[in-house]
CSV table of C-alpha atoms and ligand atoms in Angstrom, one decimal:
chain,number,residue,atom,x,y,z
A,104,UNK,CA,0.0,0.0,0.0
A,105,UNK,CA,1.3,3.4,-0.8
A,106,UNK,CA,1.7,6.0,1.6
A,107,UNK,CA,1.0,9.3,0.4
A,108,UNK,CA,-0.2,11.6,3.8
A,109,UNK,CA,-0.9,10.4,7.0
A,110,UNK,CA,-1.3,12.4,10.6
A,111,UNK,CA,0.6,10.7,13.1
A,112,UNK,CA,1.9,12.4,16.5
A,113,UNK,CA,4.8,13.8,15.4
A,114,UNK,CA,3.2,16.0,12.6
A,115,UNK,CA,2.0,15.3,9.4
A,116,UNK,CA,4.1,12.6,7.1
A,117,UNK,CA,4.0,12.8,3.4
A,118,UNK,CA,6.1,10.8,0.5
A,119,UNK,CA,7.9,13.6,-1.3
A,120,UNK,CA,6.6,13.2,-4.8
A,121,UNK,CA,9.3,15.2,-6.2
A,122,UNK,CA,11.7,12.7,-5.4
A,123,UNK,CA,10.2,10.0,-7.0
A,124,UNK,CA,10.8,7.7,-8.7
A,125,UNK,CA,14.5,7.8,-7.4
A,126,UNK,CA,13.9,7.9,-4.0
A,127,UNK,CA,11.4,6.9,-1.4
A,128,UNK,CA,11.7,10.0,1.0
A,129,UNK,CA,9.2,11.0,4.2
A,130,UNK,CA,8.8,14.0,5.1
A,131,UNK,CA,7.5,15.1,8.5
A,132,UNK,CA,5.5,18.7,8.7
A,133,UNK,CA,4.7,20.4,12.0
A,134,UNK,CA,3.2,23.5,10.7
A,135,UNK,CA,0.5,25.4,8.9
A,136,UNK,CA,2.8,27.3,6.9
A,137,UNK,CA,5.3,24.2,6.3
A,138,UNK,CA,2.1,21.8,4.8
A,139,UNK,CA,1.5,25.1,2.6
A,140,UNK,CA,5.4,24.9,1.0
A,141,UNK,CA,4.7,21.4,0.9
A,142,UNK,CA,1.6,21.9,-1.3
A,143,UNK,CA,2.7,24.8,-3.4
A,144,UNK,CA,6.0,22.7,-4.1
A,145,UNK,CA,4.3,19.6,-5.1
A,146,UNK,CA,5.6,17.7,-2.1
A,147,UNK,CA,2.0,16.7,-2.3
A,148,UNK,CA,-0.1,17.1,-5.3
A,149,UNK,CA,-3.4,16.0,-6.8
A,150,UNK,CA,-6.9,17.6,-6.2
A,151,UNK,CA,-7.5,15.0,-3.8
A,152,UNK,CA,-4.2,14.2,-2.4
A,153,UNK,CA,-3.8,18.3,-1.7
A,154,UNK,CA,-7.6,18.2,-0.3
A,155,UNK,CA,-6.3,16.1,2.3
A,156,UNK,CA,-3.0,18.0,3.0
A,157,UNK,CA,-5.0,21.7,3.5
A,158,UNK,CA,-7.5,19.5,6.6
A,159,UNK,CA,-4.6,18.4,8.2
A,160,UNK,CA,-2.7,22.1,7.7
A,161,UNK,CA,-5.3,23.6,9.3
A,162,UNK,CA,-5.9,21.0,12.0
A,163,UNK,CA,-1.8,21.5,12.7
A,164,UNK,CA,-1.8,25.0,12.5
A,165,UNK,CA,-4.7,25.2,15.3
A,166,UNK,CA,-3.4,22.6,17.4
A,167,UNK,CA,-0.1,24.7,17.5
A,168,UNK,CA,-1.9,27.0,19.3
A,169,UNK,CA,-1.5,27.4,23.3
A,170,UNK,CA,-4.0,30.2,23.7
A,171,UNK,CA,-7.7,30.7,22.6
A,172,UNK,CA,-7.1,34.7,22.6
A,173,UNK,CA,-6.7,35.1,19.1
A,174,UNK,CA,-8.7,32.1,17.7
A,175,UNK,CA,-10.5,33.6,14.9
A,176,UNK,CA,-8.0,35.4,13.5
A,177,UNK,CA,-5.4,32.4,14.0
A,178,UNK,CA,-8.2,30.0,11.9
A,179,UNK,CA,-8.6,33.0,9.4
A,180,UNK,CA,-4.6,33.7,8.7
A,181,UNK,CA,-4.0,29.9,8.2
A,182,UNK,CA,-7.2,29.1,5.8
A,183,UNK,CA,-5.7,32.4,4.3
A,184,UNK,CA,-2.3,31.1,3.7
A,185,UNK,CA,-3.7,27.3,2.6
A,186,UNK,CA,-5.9,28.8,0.2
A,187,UNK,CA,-3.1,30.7,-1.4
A,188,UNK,CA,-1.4,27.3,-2.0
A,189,UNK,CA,-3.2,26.0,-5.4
A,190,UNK,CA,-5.7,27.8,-7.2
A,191,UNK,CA,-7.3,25.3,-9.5
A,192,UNK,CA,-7.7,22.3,-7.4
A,193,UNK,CA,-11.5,22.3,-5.9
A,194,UNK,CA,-10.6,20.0,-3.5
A,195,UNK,CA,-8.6,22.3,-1.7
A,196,UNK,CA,-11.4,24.7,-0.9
A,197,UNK,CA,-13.7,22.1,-0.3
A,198,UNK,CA,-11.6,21.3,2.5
A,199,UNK,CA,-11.0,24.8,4.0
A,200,UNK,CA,-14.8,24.8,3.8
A,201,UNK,CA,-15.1,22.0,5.6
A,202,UNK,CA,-12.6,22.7,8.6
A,203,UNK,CA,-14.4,25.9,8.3
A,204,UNK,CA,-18.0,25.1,9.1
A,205,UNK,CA,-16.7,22.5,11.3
A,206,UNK,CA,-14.6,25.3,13.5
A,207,UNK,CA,-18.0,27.8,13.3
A,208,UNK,CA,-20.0,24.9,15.1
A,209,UNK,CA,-16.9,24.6,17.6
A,210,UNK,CA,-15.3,27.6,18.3
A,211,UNK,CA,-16.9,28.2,21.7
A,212,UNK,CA,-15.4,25.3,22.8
A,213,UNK,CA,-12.4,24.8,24.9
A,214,UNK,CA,-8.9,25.1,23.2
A,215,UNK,CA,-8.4,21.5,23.8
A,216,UNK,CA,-11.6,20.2,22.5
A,217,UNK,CA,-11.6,22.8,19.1
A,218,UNK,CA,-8.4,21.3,18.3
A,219,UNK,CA,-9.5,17.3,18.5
A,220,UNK,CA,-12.5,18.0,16.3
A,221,UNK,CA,-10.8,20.0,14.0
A,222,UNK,CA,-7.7,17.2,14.1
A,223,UNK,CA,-10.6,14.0,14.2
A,224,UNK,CA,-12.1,15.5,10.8
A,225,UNK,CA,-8.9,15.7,9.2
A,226,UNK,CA,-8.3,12.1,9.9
A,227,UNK,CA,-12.1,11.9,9.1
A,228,UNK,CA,-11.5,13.2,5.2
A,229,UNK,CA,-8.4,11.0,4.5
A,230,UNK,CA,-9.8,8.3,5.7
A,231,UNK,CA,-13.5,9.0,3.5
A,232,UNK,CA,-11.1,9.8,0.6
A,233,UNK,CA,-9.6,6.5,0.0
A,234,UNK,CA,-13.0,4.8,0.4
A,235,UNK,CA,-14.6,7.2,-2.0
A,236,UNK,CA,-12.1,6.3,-4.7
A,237,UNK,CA,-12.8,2.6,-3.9
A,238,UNK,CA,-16.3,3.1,-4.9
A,239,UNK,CA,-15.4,4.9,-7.9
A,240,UNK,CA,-13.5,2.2,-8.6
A,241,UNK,CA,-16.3,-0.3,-8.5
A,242,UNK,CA,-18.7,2.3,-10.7
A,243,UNK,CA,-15.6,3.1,-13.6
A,244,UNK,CA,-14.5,-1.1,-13.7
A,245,UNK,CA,-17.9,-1.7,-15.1
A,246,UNK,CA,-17.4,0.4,-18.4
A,247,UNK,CA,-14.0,-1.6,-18.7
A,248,UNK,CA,-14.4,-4.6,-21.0
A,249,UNK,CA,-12.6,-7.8,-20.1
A,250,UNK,CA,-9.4,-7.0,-22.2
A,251,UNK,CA,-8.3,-3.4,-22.7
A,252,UNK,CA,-5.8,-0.6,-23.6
A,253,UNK,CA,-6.3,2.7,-21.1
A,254,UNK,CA,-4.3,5.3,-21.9
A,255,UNK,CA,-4.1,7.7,-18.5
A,256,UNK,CA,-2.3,11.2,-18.0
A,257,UNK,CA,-0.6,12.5,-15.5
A,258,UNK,CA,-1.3,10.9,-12.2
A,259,UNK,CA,-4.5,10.5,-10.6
A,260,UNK,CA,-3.2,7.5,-8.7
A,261,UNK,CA,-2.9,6.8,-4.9
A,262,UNK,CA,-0.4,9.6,-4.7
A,263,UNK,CA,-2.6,12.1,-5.9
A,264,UNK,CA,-5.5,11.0,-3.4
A,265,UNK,CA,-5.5,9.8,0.5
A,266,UNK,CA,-5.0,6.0,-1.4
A,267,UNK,CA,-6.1,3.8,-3.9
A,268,UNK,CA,-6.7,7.0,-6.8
A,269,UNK,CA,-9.3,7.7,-8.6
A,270,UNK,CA,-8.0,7.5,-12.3
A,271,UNK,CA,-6.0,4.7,-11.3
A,272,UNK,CA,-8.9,3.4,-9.1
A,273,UNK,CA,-11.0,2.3,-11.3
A,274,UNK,CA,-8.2,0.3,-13.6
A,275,UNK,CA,-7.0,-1.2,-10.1
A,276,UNK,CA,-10.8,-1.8,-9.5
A,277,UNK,CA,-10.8,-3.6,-13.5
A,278,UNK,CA,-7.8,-5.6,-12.0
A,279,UNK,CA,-8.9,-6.9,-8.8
A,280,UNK,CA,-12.2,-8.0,-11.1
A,281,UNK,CA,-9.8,-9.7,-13.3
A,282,UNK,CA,-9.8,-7.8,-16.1
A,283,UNK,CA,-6.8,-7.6,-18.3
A,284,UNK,CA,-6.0,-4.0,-18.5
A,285,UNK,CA,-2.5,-3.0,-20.2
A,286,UNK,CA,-2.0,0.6,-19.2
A,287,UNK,CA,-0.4,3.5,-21.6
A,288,UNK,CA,0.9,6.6,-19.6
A,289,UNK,CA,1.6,9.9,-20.7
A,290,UNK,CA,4.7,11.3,-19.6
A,291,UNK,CA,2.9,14.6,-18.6
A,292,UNK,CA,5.4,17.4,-19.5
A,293,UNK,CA,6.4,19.6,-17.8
A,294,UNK,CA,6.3,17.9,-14.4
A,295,UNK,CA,6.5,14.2,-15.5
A,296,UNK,CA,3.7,13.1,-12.8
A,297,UNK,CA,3.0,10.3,-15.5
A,298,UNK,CA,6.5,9.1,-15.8
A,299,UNK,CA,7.9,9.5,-12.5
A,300,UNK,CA,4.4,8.2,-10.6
A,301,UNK,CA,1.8,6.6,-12.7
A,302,UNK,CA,4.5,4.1,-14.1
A,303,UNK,CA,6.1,4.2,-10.4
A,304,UNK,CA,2.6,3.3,-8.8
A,305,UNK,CA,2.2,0.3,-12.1
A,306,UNK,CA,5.1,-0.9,-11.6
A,307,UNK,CA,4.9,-1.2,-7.9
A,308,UNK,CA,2.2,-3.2,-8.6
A,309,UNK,CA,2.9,-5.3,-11.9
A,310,UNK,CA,0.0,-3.8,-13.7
A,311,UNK,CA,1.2,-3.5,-16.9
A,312,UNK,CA,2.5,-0.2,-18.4
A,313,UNK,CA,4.1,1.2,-21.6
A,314,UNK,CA,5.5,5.0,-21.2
A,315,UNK,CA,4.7,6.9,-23.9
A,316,UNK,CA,5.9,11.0,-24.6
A,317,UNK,CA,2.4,13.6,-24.5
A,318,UNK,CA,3.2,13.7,-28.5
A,319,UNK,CA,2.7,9.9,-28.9
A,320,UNK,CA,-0.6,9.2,-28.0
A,321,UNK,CA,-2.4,10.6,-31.2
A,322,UNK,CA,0.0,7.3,-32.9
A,323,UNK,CA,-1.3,4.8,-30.7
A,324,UNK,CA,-4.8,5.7,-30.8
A,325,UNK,CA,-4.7,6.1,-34.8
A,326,UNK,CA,-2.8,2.2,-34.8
A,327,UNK,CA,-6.0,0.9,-32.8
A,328,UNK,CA,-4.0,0.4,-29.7
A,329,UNK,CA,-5.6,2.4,-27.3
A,330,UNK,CA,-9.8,1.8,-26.5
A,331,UNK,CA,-10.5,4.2,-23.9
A,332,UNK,CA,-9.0,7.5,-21.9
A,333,UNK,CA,-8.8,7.7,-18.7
A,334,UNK,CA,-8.1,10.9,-16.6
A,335,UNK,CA,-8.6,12.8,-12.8
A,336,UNK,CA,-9.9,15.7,-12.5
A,337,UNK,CA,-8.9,19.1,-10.5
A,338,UNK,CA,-12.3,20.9,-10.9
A,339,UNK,CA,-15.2,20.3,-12.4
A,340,UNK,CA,-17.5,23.3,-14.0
A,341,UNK,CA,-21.5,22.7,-13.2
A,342,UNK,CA,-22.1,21.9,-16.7
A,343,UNK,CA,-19.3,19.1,-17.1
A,344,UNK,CA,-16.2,20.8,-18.4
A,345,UNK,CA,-13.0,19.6,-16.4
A,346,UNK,CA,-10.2,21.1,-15.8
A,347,UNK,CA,-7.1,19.2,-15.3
A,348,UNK,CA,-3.6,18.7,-16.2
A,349,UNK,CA,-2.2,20.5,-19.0
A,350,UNK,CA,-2.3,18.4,-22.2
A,351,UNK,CA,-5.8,16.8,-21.0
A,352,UNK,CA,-7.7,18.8,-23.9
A,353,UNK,CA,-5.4,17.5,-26.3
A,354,UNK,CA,-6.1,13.8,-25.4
A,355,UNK,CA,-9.9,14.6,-25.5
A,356,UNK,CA,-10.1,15.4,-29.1
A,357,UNK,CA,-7.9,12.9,-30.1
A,358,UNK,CA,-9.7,10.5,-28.6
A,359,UNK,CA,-13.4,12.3,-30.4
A,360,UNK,CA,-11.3,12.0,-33.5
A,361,UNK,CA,-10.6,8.3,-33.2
A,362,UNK,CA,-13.7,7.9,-32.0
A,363,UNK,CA,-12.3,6.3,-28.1
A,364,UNK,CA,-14.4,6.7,-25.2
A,365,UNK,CA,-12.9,9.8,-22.9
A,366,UNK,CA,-13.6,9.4,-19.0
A,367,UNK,CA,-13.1,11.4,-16.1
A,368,UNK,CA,-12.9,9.8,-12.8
A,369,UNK,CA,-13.2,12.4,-9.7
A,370,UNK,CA,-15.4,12.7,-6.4
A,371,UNK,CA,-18.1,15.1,-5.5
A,372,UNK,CA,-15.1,17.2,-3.7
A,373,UNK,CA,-13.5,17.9,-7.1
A,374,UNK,CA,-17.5,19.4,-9.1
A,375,UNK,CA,-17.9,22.7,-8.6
A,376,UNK,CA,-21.2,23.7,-8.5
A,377,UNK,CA,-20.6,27.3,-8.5
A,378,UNK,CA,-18.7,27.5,-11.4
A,379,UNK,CA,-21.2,27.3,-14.1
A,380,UNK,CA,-18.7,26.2,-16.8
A,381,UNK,CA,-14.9,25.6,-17.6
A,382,UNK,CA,-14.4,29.3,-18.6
A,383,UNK,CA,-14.3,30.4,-14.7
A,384,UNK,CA,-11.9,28.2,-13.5
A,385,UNK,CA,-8.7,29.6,-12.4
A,386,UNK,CA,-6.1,28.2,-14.2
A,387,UNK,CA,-2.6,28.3,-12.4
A,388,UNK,CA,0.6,29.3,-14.4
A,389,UNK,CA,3.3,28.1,-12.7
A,390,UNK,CA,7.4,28.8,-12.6
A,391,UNK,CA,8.9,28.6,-15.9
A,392,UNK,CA,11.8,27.1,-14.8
A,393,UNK,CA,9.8,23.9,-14.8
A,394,UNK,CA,9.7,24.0,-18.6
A,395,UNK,CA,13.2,25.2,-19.3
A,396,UNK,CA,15.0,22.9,-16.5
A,397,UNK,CA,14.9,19.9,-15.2
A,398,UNK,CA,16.7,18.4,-12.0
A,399,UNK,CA,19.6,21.0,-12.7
A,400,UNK,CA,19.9,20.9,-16.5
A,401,UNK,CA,18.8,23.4,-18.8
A,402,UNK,CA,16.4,22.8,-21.4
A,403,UNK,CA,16.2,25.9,-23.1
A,404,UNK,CA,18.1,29.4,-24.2
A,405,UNK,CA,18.1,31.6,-21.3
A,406,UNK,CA,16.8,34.7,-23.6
A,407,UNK,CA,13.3,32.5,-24.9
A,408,UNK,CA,9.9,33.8,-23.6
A,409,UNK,CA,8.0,30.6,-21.6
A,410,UNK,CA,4.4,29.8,-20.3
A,411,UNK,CA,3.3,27.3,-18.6
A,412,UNK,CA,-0.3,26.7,-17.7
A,413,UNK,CA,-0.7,23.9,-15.2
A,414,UNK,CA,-4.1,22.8,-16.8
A,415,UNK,CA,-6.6,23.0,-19.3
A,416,UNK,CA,-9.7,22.7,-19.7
A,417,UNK,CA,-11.7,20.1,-21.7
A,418,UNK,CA,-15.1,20.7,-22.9
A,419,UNK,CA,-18.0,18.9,-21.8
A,420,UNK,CA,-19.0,17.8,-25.1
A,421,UNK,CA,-15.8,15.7,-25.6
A,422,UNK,CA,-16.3,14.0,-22.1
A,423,UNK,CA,-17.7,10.2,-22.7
A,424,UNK,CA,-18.7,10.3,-18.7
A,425,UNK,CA,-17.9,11.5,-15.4
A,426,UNK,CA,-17.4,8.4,-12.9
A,427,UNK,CA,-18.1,9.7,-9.1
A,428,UNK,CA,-18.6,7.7,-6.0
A,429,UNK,CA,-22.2,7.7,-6.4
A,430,UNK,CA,-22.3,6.3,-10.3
A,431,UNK,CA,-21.8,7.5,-13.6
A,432,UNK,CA,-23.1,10.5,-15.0
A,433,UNK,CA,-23.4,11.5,-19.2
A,434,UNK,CA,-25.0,13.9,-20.8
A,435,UNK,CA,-26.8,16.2,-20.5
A,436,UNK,CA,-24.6,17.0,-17.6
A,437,UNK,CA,-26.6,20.1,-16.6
A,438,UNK,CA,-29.4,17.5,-15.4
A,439,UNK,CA,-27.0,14.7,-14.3
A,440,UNK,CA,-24.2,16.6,-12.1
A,441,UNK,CA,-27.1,18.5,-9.6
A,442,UNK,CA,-28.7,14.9,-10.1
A,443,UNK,CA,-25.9,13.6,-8.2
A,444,UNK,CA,-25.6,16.2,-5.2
A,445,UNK,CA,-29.6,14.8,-4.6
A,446,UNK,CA,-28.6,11.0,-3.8
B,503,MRU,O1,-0.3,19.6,-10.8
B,503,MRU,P1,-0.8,18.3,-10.2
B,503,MRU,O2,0.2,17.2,-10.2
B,503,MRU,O3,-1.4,18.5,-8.8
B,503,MRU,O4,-2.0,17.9,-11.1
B,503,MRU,C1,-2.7,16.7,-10.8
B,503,MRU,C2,-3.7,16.4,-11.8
B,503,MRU,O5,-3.9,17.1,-12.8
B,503,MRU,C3,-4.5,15.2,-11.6
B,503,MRU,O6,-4.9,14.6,-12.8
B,503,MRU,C4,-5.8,15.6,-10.8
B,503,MRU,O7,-5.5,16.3,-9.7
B,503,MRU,C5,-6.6,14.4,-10.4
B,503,MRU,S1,-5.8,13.5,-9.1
B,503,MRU,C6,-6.9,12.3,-8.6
């Protein structure tokens, strides 16, 4: 089982991601403020994953505190600086909102006992998370036929969740039923989440992967080699559009052109429902270095202008179906995503 974030006594514990697949490194956090640098670093990342991380921030950050004399300005200053972490993950607010409503209904409390409820429903949402993707996992398996190619990209595996992934899920999920699943993974430029930790988490596993650059998947799809996408999610619009990692969009109309079924696996924490369609979601732009180095070498002349969006968004229209914890939704998604909130 991988370890991705846990809460233990001595802080909070998280696999740094940058490090892999090279080495296997723990880290241990003791503050607000350190969880943050974790976050914004990619230590931890994934909407999920990250979701998880911000509860147990906030939950550190408060029970750091020795007095109640400044409580609600303490909670306010370190949602503040979580928030300020990720901007595109939904999972992140949904988890400040959480804490939040959580620390309204407790705040009157006793020091002691505002920070165990706080720290109990941290433990509460990792714990939740990993069952959550094992029920998407059991929706998603039962669109996977008995032998099939996925291709996936970037990592929405157990390291981008509490556990278990949701992505990633659902062909573990198609495994544990048997299936024969061979998995194609997208490198996922600039960062390399799908070279360094989808083939690290197949591989760990023996679920069997083939690597393949961004710029190769439009080949394998035209050569009949690929039956059906499979992708996370950082936030999902009202009406269906997804945002998610950068080169996501691309994938999608390939697969429309070849005519390849294009899922999105994600739970309720990642949709939205007050962004009414992919055109209001913030998209973060992150350090260019990431595009012209990597691990120390340069990439690129010194004097070349650089972007680099972390995602994109794919339109609804190209999205075969969205698999949540409580089913599969299709079109039209309008009707289907509120439909979903109701159960
Ligand atoms: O920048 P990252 O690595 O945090 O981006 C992660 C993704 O885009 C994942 O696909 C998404 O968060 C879903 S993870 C279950």
């Amino acid at each position: 089982m991988i370890r991705t974030i846990e809460w233990t006594d001595e802080g909070v514990v998280m696999i740094d991601q940058r490090l892999l697949p090279n080495e296997e490194v723990y880290n241990t956090y003791q503050t607000a403020e350190e969880v943050a640098e974790a976050i914004e670093s990619m230590v931890i990342r994934g909407a999920p994953a990250i979701g998880v991380a911000a509860a147990m921030g906030i939950a550190l950050g408060i029970k750091n505190l020795s007095t109640k004399d400044h409580l609600e300005e303490d909670f306010a200053k370190i949602s503040a600086r979580i928030e300020r972490t990720r901007p595109t993950a939904r999972n992140l607010f949904w988890a400040i909102e959480r804490m939040t409503r959580l620390f309204e209904e407790n705040k009157n409390q006793p020091l002691e006992k505002v920070q165990s409820v706080l720290t109990t429903e941290a433990i509460t949402i990792h714990r939740e998370d990993i069952e959550i993707n094992r029920q998407i996992g059991q929706h998603g398996q039962q669109l996977l036929s008995k032998k099939m190619n996925l291709l996936t990209h970037c990592n929405a595996g157990a390291l981008a969740t509490a556990g278990y992934g949701t992505a990633l899920g659902v062909i573990r999920a198609a495994v544990e039923n048997g299936k024969n699943i061979q998995v194609f993974a997208d490198e996922t430029r600039p960062c390399l989440q799908g070279s360094r930790l989808t083939a690290w988490e197949m591989v760990k596993e023996g679920i069997p992967c083939t690597l393949i650059t961004d710029s190769m998947a439009g080949y394998f799809m035209k050569s009949n080699q690929i039956q059906a996408v499979i992708v996370g999610a950082d936030r999902i619009a009202r009406n269906g559009d997804v945002a998610n990692k950068i080169g996501t969009y691309s994938v999608a109309v390939l697969a429309k052109e070849h005519r390849i079924p294009f899922y999105v696996a994600a739970p309720l924490s990642t949709i939205d429902m007050d962004t009414p369609t992919g055109e209001e979601i913030p998209i973060e732009q992150r350090d260019t270095q990431e595009v012209t180095e990597f691990m120390g070498h340069t990439l690129a002349p010194a004097a070349v202008s650089v972007a680099n969006p972390a995602f994109d968004v794919t339109p609804h229209r190209l999205v075969s179906a969205i698999i949540t914890e409580k089913g599969v939704v299709r079109v039209p998604y309008g009707e289907s995503i509120p439909a979903l909130f109701k159960k």
